[in-house]
Amino acid sequence: MYVPTPTQRASQPTTGPWWLLIGPGFAALIGLFLLTVIYRFDGESPLQIDLGISSQSLLLNGVVAYVVAAALAFPAGLLLGGRFPTSVTVPALVFMLLGVVLVAFMPSSGLLLVGRVLNGLGAGAVLGVTVALIRRLQAGRGVAAGVMAGLGVLALVIAPVLGGLLSDATGFRVVFIVAALFVFVALVVAGILGIVALAKPKPLPYAGPSVSETPQRH
């Protein structure tokens, strides 16, 4: 009698643990928050007033530069983030941190463009990493995408409100100092989770059927 050979297990797509999404996902939400926090719904931006710049200058240096930089960095995060999430997320967060700190402590409007470009590069990269990790999830992909999309829209909408309230009380620079603290927290979290992922034992590769599983005829 012929005993058929067990079919070889189908190769699974390479994917990391789901919790690697926490670091870049949190950073992506911060990046979306920082995109619109320089505006407010009920009047002129405190940043615009304090720096003495026009609405056109705020739009170009504060928003357009941010979006363009993010669009340039997003493909890199999307292509590399699935396989090397920590290696992409950590440098991106460093760029974000430098950009936020630069805006917080800039002496004049001349450095606004530089700070927003650095911030946009980091935000675009971590957003790409977040999308890449969600696409590689084997379960709960739709839920994760929906939650991140909802939180992202919320961050965009709520940023001018919170930023305006905090700016009225303390000045716009404090808004970016607080944002820098959150970026630093995201950096620490991403680094720790990356170290944990590297230390986690890797599954052994499939070595094929054993001798007892080879076809036999009786």
Coordinates of C-alpha atoms in Angstrom, one line a residue:
M1 CA 0.0 0.0 0.0
Y2 CA 1.3 3.4 -0.9
V3 CA 1.4 6.0 1.9
P4 CA 1.5 9.5 0.4
T5 CA 4.1 12.0 1.5
P6 CA 2.7 14.8 3.7
T7 CA 2.6 18.0 1.7
Q8 CA 5.2 20.5 2.5
R9 CA 3.9 23.4 4.5
A10 CA 3.4 26.5 2.5
S11 CA 5.9 29.2 3.2
Q12 CA 4.5 32.0 5.4
P13 CA 5.2 35.6 4.5
T14 CA 8.0 37.2 6.5
T15 CA 6.5 39.3 9.2
G16 CA 7.4 40.7 12.5
P17 CA 5.4 40.7 15.7
W18 CA 2.3 42.9 15.7
W19 CA 3.6 45.0 18.6
L20 CA 6.4 46.5 16.4
L21 CA 3.6 48.6 15.1
I22 CA 3.3 50.5 18.4
G23 CA 6.4 52.7 17.9
P24 CA 6.0 53.9 14.3
G25 CA 2.2 54.0 14.7
F26 CA 2.5 56.4 17.7
A27 CA 5.1 58.4 15.9
A28 CA 2.9 58.7 12.8
L29 CA 0.0 60.1 14.9
I30 CA 2.4 62.7 16.3
G31 CA 3.5 63.6 12.8
L32 CA 0.0 64.1 11.7
F33 CA -0.7 66.2 14.8
L34 CA 2.3 68.4 14.0
L35 CA 1.1 69.0 10.5
T36 CA -1.9 71.0 11.5
V37 CA -0.9 72.2 15.0
I38 CA 0.5 75.4 13.6
Y39 CA -3.0 76.6 12.6
R40 CA -6.1 77.4 14.6
F41 CA -9.8 77.5 13.7
D42 CA -10.6 80.8 15.4
G43 CA -8.0 83.2 14.2
E44 CA -4.4 83.7 13.2
S45 CA -1.8 81.2 14.3
P46 CA 0.2 82.2 17.4
L47 CA 3.3 81.0 15.6
Q48 CA 2.5 83.4 12.7
I49 CA 1.9 86.3 15.1
D50 CA 5.0 85.7 17.3
L51 CA 7.3 85.3 14.3
G52 CA 5.8 88.1 12.3
I53 CA 5.3 86.2 9.1
S54 CA 2.6 86.3 6.5
S55 CA -0.1 83.7 5.9
Q56 CA 1.6 82.8 2.6
S57 CA 4.9 82.3 4.3
L58 CA 3.3 80.1 7.0
L59 CA 1.6 78.1 4.3
L60 CA 4.7 77.5 2.2
N61 CA 7.3 77.1 5.0
G62 CA 5.1 75.5 7.6
V63 CA 2.7 73.2 5.6
V64 CA 3.8 72.8 2.0
A65 CA 7.4 72.1 3.0
Y66 CA 6.2 69.6 5.6
V67 CA 3.9 67.7 3.1
V68 CA 6.5 67.6 0.3
A69 CA 9.2 66.3 2.7
A70 CA 6.8 63.7 4.0
A71 CA 5.8 62.6 0.5
L72 CA 9.5 62.1 -0.4
A73 CA 10.2 60.0 2.7
F74 CA 7.0 57.9 2.6
P75 CA 8.2 55.5 -0.1
A76 CA 11.4 54.7 1.7
G77 CA 9.4 53.9 4.9
L78 CA 6.9 51.8 2.9
L79 CA 9.5 49.8 1.0
L80 CA 12.0 49.2 3.9
G81 CA 9.7 49.4 6.9
G82 CA 8.2 46.0 6.6
R83 CA 11.5 44.2 6.8
F84 CA 13.5 46.7 8.9
P85 CA 11.0 48.6 10.9
T86 CA 13.3 49.6 13.8
S87 CA 16.2 50.5 11.5
V88 CA 13.9 52.9 9.6
T89 CA 11.8 54.2 12.5
V90 CA 14.6 55.2 14.9
P91 CA 16.5 57.5 12.4
A92 CA 13.1 58.9 11.3
L93 CA 12.2 59.8 14.9
V94 CA 15.6 61.4 15.3
F95 CA 14.8 63.6 12.3
M96 CA 11.4 64.4 13.8
L97 CA 12.9 65.3 17.2
L98 CA 15.5 67.6 15.6
G99 CA 12.8 69.3 13.6
V100 CA 10.5 69.8 16.5
V101 CA 13.3 71.1 18.8
L102 CA 14.5 73.5 16.1
V103 CA 11.0 75.0 15.7
A104 CA 10.6 75.2 19.5
F105 CA 13.8 77.2 20.0
M106 CA 14.3 79.0 16.7
P107 CA 15.2 82.6 17.2
S108 CA 13.5 83.8 14.0
S109 CA 11.4 82.6 11.1
G110 CA 14.4 81.8 9.0
L111 CA 14.8 78.3 10.6
L112 CA 11.1 77.4 10.3
L113 CA 11.6 75.9 6.9
V114 CA 14.5 73.7 8.0
G115 CA 12.7 72.5 11.1
R116 CA 9.5 71.7 9.2
V117 CA 11.4 69.8 6.5
L118 CA 13.2 67.7 9.0
N119 CA 9.9 67.0 10.8
G120 CA 8.2 66.1 7.5
L121 CA 10.9 63.7 6.5
G122 CA 10.6 61.8 9.8
A123 CA 6.8 61.9 9.8
G124 CA 6.6 60.6 6.2
A125 CA 9.1 57.7 6.9
V126 CA 7.3 56.5 10.1
L127 CA 3.9 56.8 8.3
G128 CA 5.4 54.5 5.5
V129 CA 6.6 52.1 8.1
T130 CA 3.2 52.0 9.8
V131 CA 1.5 51.2 6.5
A132 CA 4.1 48.5 5.6
L133 CA 3.6 46.8 9.0
I134 CA -0.2 46.9 8.7
R135 CA 0.0 45.3 5.3
R136 CA 2.1 42.5 6.6
L137 CA -0.2 41.6 9.5
Q138 CA -1.6 38.1 9.1
A139 CA -4.6 38.8 11.3
G140 CA -6.5 41.9 12.2
R141 CA -5.2 43.9 9.3
G142 CA -8.5 45.6 8.6
V143 CA -9.0 46.5 12.2
A144 CA -5.5 47.9 12.6
A145 CA -5.9 50.0 9.4
G146 CA -9.3 51.3 10.5
V147 CA -8.0 52.3 14.0
M148 CA -4.9 54.0 12.6
A149 CA -7.0 55.9 10.0
G150 CA -9.5 57.1 12.6
L151 CA -6.8 58.2 15.1
G152 CA -5.0 59.9 12.2
V153 CA -8.0 62.0 11.3
L154 CA -8.6 62.8 14.9
A155 CA -5.0 64.0 15.3
L156 CA -5.3 66.2 12.3
V157 CA -8.6 67.8 13.5
I158 CA -7.8 68.1 17.2
A159 CA -4.3 69.6 16.7
P160 CA -5.4 73.2 16.0
V161 CA -7.7 73.1 19.0
L162 CA -5.2 71.8 21.5
G163 CA -2.4 73.8 20.0
G164 CA -4.4 77.0 20.1
L165 CA -5.4 76.5 23.8
L166 CA -1.9 75.7 24.9
S167 CA -0.4 78.5 22.8
D168 CA -2.8 81.1 24.3
A169 CA -1.8 80.0 27.8
T170 CA 2.0 79.5 27.4
G171 CA 3.1 80.4 23.8
F172 CA 3.5 78.3 20.7
R173 CA 7.0 77.2 21.6
V174 CA 5.7 75.2 24.6
V175 CA 3.5 73.3 22.1
F176 CA 6.6 72.0 20.3
I177 CA 8.5 71.3 23.5
V178 CA 5.6 69.1 24.6
A179 CA 5.6 67.5 21.2
A180 CA 9.3 66.9 21.4
L181 CA 8.7 65.0 24.7
F182 CA 6.2 62.7 22.9
V183 CA 8.6 62.2 20.0
F184 CA 11.3 61.2 22.5
V185 CA 8.9 58.7 24.2
A186 CA 8.1 57.2 20.8
L187 CA 11.8 57.0 20.0
V188 CA 12.5 55.1 23.3
V189 CA 9.5 52.8 22.8
A190 CA 10.6 52.0 19.2
G191 CA 14.1 51.3 20.3
I192 CA 13.1 49.0 23.1
L193 CA 10.6 47.0 21.0
G194 CA 13.2 46.7 18.3
I195 CA 15.8 45.2 20.8
V196 CA 13.1 42.8 22.1
A197 CA 12.3 41.7 18.6
L198 CA 16.0 41.0 17.8
A199 CA 16.4 39.1 21.1
K200 CA 13.3 37.0 20.4
P201 CA 14.2 33.4 19.3
K202 CA 13.6 32.9 15.6
P203 CA 11.6 29.8 14.4
L204 CA 13.7 27.1 12.8
P205 CA 13.3 26.7 9.1
Y206 CA 11.3 23.8 7.7
A207 CA 13.7 21.0 7.0
G208 CA 11.4 18.7 4.9
P209 CA 9.8 15.4 5.8
S210 CA 11.6 13.0 8.1
V211 CA 12.6 9.5 7.2
S212 CA 9.4 8.1 8.8
E213 CA 7.4 10.4 6.5
T214 CA 8.9 9.2 3.2
P215 CA 6.7 7.3 0.8
Q216 CA 6.6 3.6 1.5
R217 CA 5.2 0.7 -0.5
H218 CA 3.9 -2.6 1.0

